PDB file of C-alpha atoms and ligand atoms in Angstrom:
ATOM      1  CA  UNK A   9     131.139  97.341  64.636  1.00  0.00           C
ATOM      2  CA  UNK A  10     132.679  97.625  67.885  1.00  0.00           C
ATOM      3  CA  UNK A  11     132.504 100.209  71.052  1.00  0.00           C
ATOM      4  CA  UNK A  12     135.064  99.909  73.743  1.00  0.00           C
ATOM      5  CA  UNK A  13     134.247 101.439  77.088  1.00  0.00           C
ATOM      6  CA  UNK A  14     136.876 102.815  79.142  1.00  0.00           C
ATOM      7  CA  UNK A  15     135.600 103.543  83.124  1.00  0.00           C
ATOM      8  CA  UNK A  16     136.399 103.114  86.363  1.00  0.00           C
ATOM      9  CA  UNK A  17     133.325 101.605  86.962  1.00  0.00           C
ATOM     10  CA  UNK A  18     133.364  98.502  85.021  1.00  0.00           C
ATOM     11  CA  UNK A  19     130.549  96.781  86.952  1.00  0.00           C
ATOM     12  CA  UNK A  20     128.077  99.312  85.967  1.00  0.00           C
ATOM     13  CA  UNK A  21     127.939  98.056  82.435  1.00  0.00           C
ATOM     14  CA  UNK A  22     126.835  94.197  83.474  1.00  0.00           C
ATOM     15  CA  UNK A  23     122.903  94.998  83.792  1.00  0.00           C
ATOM     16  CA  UNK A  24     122.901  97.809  80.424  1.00  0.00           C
ATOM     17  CA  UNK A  25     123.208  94.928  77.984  1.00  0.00           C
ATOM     18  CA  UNK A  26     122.481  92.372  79.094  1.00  0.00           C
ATOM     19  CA  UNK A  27     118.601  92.479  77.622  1.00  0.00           C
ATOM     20  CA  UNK A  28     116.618  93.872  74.416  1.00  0.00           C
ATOM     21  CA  UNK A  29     118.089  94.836  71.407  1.00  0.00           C
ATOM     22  CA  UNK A  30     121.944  95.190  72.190  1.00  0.00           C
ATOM     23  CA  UNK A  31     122.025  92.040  73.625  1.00  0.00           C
ATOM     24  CA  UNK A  32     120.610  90.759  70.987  1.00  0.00           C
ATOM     25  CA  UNK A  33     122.762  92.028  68.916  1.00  0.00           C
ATOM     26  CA  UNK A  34     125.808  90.979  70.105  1.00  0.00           C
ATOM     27  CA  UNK A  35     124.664  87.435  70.413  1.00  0.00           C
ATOM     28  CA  UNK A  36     124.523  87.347  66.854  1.00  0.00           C
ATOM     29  CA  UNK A  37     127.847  89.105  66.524  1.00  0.00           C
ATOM     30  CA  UNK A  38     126.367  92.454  64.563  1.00  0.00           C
ATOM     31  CA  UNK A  39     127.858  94.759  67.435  1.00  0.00           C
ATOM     32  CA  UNK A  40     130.778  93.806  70.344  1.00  0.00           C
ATOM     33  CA  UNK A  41     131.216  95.949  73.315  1.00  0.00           C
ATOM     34  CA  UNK A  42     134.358  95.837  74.948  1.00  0.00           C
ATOM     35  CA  UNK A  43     134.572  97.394  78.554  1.00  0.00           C
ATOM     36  CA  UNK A  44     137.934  98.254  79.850  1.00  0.00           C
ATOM     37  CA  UNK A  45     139.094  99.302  83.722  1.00  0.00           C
ATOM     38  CA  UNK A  46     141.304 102.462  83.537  1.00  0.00           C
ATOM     39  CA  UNK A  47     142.967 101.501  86.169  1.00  0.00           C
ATOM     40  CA  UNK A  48     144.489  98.723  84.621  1.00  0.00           C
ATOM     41  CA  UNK A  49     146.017 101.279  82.102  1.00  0.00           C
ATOM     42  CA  UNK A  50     147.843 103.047  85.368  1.00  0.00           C
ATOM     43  CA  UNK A  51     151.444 102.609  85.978  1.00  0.00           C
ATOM     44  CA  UNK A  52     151.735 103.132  89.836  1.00  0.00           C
ATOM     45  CA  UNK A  53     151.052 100.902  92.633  1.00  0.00           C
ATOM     46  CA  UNK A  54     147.769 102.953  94.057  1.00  0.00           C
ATOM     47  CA  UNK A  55     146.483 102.410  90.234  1.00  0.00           C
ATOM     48  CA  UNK A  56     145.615 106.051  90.410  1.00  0.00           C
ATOM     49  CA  UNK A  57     143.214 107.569  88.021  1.00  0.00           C
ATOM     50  CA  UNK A  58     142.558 111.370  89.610  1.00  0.00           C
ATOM     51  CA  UNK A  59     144.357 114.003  90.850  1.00  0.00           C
ATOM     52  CA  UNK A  60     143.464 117.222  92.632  1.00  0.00           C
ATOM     53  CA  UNK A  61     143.214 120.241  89.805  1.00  0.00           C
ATOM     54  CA  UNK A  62     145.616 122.748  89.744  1.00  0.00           C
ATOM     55  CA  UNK A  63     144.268 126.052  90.280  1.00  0.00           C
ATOM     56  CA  UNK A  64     143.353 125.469  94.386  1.00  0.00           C
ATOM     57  CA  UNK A  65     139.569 124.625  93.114  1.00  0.00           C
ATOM     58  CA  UNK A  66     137.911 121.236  95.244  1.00  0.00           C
ATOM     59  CA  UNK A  67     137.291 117.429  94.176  1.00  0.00           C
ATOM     60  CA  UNK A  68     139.184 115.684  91.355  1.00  0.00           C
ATOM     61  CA  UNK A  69     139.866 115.417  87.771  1.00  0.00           C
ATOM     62  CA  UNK A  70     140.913 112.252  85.775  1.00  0.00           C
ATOM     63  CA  UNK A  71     144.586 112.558  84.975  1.00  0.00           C
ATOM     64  CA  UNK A  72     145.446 112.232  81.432  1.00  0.00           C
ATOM     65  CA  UNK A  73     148.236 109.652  81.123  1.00  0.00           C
ATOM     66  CA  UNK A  74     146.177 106.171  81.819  1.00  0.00           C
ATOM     67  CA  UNK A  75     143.413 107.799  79.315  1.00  0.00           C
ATOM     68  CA  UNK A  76     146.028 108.121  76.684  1.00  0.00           C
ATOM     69  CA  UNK A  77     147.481 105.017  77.327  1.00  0.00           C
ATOM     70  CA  UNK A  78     144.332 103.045  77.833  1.00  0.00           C
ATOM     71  CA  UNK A  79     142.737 104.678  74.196  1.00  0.00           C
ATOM     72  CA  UNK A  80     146.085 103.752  72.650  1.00  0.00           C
ATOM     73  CA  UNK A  81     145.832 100.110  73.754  1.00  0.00           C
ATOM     74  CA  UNK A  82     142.486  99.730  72.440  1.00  0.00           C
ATOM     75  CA  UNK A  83     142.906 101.211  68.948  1.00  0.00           C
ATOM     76  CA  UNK A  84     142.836  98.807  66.077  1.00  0.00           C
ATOM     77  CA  UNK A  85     144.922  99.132  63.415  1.00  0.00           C
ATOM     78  CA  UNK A  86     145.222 102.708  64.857  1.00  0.00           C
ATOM     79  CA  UNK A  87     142.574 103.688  63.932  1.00  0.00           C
ATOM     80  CA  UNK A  88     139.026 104.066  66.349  1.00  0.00           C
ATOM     81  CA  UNK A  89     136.853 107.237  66.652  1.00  0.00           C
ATOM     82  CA  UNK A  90     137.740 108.785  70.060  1.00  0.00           C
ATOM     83  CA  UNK A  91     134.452 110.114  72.087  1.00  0.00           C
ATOM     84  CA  UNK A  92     134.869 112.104  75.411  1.00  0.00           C
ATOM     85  CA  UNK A  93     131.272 111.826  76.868  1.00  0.00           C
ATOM     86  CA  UNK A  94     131.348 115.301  78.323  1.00  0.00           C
ATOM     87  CA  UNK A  95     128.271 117.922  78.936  1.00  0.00           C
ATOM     88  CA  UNK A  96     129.790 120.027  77.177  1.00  0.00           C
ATOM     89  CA  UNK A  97     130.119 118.358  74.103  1.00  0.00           C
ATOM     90  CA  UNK A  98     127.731 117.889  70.628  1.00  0.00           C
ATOM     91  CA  UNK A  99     124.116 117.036  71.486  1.00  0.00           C
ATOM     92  CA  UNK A 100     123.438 113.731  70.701  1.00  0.00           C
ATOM     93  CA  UNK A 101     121.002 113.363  68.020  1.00  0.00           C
ATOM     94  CA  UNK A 102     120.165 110.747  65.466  1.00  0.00           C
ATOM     95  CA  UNK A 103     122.205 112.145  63.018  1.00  0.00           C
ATOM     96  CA  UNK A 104     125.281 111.338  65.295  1.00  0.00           C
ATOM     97  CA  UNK A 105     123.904 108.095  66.165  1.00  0.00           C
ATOM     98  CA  UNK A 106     123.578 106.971  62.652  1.00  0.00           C
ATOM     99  CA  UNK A 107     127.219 108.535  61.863  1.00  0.00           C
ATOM    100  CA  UNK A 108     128.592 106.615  64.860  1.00  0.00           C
ATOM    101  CA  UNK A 109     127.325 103.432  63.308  1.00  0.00           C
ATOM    102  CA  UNK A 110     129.471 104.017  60.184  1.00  0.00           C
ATOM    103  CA  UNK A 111     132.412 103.331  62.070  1.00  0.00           C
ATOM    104  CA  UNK A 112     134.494 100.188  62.627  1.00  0.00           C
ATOM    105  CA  UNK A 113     135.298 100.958  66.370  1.00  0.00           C
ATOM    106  CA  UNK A 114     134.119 103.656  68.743  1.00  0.00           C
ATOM    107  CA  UNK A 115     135.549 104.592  71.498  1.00  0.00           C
ATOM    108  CA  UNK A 116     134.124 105.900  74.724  1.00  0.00           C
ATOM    109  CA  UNK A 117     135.888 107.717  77.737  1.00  0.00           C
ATOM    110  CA  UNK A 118     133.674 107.797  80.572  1.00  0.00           C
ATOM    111  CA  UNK A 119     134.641 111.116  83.005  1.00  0.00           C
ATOM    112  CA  UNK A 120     133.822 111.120  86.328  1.00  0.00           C
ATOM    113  CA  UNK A 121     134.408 113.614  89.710  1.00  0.00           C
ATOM    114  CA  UNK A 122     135.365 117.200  88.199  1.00  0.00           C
ATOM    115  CA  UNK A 123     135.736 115.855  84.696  1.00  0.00           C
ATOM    116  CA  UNK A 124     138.301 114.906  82.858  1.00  0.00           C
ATOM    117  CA  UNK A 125     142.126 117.358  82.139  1.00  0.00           C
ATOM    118  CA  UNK A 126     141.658 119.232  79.281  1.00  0.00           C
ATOM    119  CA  UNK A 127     144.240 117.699  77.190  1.00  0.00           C
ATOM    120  CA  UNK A 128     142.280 114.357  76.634  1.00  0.00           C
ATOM    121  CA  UNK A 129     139.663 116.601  74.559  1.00  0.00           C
ATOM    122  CA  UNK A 130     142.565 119.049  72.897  1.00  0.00           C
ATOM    123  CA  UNK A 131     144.484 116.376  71.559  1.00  0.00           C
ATOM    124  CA  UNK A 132     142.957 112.617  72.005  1.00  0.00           C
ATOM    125  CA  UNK A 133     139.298 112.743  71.057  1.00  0.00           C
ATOM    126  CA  UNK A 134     137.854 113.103  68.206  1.00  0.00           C
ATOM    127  CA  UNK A 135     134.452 114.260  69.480  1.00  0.00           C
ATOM    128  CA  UNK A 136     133.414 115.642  72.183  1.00  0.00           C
ATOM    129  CA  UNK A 137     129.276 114.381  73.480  1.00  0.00           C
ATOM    130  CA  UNK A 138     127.027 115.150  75.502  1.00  0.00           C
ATOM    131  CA  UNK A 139     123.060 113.338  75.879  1.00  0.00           C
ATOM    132  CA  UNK A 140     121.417 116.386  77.130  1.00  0.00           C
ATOM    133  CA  UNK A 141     121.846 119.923  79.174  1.00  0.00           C
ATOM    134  CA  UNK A 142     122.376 118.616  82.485  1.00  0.00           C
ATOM    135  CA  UNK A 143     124.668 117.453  84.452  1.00  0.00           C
ATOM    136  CA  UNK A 144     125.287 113.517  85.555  1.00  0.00           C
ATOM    137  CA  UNK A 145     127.832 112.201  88.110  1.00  0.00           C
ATOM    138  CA  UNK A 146     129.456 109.906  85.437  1.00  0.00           C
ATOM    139  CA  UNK A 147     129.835 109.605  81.863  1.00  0.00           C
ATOM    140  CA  UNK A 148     128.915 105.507  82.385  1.00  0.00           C
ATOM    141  CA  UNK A 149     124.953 106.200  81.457  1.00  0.00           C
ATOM    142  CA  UNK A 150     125.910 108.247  78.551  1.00  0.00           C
ATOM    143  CA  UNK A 151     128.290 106.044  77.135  1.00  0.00           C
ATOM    144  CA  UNK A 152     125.396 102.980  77.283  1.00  0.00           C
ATOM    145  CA  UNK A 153     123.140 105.629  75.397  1.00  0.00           C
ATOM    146  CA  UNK A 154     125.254 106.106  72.410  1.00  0.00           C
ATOM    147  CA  UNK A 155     125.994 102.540  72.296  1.00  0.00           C
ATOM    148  CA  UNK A 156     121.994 101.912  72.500  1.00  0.00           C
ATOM    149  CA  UNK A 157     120.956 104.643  69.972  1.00  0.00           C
ATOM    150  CA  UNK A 158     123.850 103.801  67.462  1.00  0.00           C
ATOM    151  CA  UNK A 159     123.520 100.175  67.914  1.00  0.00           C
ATOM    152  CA  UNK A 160     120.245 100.721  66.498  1.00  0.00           C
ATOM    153  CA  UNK A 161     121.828 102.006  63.191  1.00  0.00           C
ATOM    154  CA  UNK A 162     124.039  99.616  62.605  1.00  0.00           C
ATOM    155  CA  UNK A 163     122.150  97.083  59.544  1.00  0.00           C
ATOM    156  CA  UNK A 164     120.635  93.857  61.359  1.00  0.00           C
ATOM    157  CA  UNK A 165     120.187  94.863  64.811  1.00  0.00           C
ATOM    158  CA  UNK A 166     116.915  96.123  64.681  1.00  0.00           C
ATOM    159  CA  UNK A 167     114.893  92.981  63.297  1.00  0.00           C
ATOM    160  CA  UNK A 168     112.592  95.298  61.017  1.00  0.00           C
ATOM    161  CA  UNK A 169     114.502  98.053  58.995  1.00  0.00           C
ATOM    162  CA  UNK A 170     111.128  99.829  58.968  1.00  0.00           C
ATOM    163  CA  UNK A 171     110.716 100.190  62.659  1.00  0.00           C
ATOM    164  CA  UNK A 172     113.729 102.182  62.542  1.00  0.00           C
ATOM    165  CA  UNK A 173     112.921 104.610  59.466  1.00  0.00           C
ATOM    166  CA  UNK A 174     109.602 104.851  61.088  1.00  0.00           C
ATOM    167  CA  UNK A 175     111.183 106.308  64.927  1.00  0.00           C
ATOM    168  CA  UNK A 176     111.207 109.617  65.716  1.00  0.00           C
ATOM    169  CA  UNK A 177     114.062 111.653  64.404  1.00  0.00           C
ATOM    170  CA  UNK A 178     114.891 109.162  61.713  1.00  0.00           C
ATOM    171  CA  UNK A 179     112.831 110.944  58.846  1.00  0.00           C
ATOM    172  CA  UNK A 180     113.483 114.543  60.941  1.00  0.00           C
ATOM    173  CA  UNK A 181     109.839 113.810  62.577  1.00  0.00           C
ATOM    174  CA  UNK A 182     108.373 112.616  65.701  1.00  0.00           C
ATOM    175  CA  UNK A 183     106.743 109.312  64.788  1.00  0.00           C
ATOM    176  CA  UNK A 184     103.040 108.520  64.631  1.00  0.00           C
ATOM    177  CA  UNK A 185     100.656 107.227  66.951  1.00  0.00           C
ATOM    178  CA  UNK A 186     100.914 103.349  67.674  1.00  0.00           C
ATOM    179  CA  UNK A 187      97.823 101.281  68.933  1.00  0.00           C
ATOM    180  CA  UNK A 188      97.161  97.728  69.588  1.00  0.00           C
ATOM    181  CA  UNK A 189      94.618  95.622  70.885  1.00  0.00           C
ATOM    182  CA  UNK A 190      91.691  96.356  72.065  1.00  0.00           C
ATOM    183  CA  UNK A 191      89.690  98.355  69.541  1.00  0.00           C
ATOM    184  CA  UNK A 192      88.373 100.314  72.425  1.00  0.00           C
ATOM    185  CA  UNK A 193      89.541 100.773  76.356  1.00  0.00           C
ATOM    186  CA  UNK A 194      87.652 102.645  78.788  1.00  0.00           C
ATOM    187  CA  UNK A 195      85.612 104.577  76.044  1.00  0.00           C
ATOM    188  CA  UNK A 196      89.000 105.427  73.638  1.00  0.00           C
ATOM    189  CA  UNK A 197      88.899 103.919  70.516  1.00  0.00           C
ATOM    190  CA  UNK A 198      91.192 102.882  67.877  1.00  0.00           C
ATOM    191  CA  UNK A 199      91.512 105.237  64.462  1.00  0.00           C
ATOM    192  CA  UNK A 200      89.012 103.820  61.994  1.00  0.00           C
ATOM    193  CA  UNK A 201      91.261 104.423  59.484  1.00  0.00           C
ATOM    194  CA  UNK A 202      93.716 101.560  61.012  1.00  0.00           C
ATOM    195  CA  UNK A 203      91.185  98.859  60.223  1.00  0.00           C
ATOM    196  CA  UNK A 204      90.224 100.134  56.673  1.00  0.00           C
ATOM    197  CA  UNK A 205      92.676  97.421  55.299  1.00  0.00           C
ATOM    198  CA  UNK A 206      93.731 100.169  52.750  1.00  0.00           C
ATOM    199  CA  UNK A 207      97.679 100.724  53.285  1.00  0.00           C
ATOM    200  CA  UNK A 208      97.740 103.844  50.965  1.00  0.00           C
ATOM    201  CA  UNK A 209      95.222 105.645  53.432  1.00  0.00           C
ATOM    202  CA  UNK A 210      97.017 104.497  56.743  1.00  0.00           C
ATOM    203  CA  UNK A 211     100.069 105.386  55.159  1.00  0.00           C
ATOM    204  CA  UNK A 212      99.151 108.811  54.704  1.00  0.00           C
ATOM    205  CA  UNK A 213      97.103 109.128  58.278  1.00  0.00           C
ATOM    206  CA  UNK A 214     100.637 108.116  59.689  1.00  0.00           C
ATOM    207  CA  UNK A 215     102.518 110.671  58.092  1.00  0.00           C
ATOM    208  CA  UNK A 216      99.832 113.644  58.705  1.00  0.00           C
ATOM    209  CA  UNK A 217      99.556 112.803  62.203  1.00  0.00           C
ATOM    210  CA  UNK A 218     103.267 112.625  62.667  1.00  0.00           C
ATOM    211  CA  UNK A 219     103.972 116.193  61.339  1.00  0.00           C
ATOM    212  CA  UNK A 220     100.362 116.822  63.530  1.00  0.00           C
ATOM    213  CA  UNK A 221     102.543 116.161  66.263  1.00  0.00           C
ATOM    214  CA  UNK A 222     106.052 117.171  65.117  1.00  0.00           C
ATOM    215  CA  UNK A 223     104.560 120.583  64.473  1.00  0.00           C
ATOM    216  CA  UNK A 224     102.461 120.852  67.923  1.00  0.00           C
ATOM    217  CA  UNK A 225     105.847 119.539  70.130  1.00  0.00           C
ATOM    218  CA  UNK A 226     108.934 120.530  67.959  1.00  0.00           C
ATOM    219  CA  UNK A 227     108.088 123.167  65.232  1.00  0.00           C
ATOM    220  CA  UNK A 228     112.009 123.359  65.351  1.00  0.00           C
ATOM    221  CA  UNK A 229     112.092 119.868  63.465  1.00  0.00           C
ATOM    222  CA  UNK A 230     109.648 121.211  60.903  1.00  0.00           C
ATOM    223  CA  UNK A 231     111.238 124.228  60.101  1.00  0.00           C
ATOM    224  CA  UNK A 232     113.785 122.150  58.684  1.00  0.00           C
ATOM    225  CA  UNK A 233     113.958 122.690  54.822  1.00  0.00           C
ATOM    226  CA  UNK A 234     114.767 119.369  53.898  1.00  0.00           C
ATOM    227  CA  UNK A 235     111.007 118.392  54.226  1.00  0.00           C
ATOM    228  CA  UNK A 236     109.106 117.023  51.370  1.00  0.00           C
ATOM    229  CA  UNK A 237     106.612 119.884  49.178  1.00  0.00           C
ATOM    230  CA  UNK A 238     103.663 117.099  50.100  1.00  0.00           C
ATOM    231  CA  UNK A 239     104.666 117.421  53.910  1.00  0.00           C
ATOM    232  CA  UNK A 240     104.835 121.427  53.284  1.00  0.00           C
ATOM    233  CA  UNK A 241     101.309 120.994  51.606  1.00  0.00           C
ATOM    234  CA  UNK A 242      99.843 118.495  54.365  1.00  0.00           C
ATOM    235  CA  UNK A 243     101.614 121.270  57.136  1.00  0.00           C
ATOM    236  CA  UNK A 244      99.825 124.245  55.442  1.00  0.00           C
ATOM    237  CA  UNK A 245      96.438 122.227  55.675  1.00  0.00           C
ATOM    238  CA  UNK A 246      96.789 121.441  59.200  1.00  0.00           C
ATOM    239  CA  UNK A 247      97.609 125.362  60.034  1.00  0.00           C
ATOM    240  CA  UNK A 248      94.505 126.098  58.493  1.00  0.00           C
ATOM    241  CA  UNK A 249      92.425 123.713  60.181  1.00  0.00           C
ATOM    242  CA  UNK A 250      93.598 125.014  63.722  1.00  0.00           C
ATOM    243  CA  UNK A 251      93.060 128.081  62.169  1.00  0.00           C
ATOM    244  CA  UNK A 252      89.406 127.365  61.579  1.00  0.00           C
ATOM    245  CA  UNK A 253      88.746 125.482  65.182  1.00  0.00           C
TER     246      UNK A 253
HETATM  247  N1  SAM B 311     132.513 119.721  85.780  1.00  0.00           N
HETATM  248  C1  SAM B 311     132.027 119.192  84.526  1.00  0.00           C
HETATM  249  C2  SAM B 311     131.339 120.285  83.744  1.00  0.00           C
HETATM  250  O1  SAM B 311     130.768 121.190  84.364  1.00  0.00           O
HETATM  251  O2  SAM B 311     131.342 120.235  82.512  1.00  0.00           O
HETATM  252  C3  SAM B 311     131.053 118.063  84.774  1.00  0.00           C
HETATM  253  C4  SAM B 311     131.687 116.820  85.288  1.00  0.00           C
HETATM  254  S1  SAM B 311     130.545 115.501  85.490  1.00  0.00           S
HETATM  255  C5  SAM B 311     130.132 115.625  87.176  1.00  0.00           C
HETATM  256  C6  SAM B 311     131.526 114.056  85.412  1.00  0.00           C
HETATM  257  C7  SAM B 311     131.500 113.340  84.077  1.00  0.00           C
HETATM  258  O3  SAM B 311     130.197 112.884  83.786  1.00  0.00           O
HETATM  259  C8  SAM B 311     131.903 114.145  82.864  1.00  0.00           C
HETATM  260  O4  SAM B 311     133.307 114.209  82.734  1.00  0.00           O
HETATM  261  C9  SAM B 311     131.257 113.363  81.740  1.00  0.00           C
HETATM  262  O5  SAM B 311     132.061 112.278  81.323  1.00  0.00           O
HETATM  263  C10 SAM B 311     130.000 112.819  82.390  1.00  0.00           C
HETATM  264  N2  SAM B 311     128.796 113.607  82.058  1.00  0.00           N
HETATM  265  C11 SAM B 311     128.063 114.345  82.909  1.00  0.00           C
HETATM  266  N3  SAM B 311     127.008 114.892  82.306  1.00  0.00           N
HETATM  267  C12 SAM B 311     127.040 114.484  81.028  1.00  0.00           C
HETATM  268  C13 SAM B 311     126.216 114.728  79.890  1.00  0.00           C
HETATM  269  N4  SAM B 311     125.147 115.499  79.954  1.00  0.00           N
HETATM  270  N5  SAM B 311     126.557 114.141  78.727  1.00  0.00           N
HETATM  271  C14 SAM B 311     127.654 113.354  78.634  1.00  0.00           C
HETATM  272  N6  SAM B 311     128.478 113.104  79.680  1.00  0.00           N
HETATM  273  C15 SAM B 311     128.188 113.659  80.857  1.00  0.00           C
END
């Protein structure tokens, strides 16, 4: 699969990949990431990309022409899912991430100053996303989280295809508790249970304390009918036991 960036801040993509699992990926050819300069896609001699908005309000907006132009020199075959990383866009969940990763190419417009003219979102992209309710200077760190987060999706690039079913959000869930060496640090210990050598029992300690904590953080997530009648049951046990505390 392939993303292609478009910015006007190129350089800020150098560090973002260059370690961890993305890199890794695209050593081994499972993702490429293609950054592109909007500039380069402008047709004047200032290689403008802003203009003031019309209206009388202050700062700038990206002008639509070298975002058209830029999105249709990218596009292969014509084809490409067009994302606007914009605030006010979907909320970037899992579900997106692992829908991204279905596709052959991705692109991402990065706004910056005001935003971006309206027409890029009315007519060019397909989607519209946003990481979160606030408000950053750039879309350059959101565009390197939905390349990170769908990367992950995409079969290969995360060495252990359990690691990934296991994350939170992947099963609806938060995940479960992780330790690792030493059995016991200033007085905490390890779970018993995680040295009992029997996986059926750690299995189901994972998946109780998951919805433990699912249920304590987001009860939103386990509202969600789409759980399992045994993770109903092992929810109904767990409301009686704080019941009973
Ligand atoms: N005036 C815009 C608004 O209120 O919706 C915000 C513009 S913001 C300062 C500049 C750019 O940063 C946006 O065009 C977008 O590309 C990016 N951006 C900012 N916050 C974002 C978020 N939460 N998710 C995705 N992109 C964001």
């Amino acid at each position: 699969m392939r993303f292609d960036i478009i910015t006007i801040f190129p350089g800020m993509f150098t560090g973002v990949f260059s370690g961890g699992v993305v890199k890794r990926a695209l050593d081994r050819g499972l993702v490429r990431i293609a950054v592109h300069d909007l500039r380069d896609h402008t047709q004047d001699k200032h290689r403008q990309v802003d203009d003031r908005p019309f209206g009388g309000l202050e700062g700038m907006v990206l002008k639509p022409e070298p975002i058209f132009r830029a999105v249709e020199a990218v596009r292969e075959d014509g084809g490409g899912r067009v994302c606007l990383l914009s605030p006010q866009g979907r909320l970037l969940d899992a579900r997106l991430a692992r829908e991204l990763a279905g596709e052959r190419q991705v692109i991402l417009i990065c706004g910056r100053y005001e935003g971006v003219d309206e027409r890029v979102a009315e007519r060019l992209a397909d989607d519209e996303i946003s990481i979160g309710d606030y408000v950053l200077s750039g879309g350059e760190l959101p565009a390197a989280v939905v390349v990170d987060a769908t990367a992950r999706f995409v079969p290969g690039v995360v060495g252990k295809e359990g690691s990934v079913r296991r994350d939170s959000f992947a099963a609806g869930l938060l995940g479960h508790p992780q330790y690792t060496r030493p059995r016991e640090f200033r007085g905490m210990r390890v779970p018993q249970v995680l040295f009992s050598g029997d996986h059926g029992k750690i299995e189901s300690w994972r998946r109780r304390k998951a919805l433990e904590k699912t249920a304590r953080r987001r009860p939103d997530l386990v509202r969600d009918e789409r759980l399992a009648p045994e993770d109903r049951r092992l929810l109904e046990e767990l409301a009686n036991e704080r019941k009973d505390e």
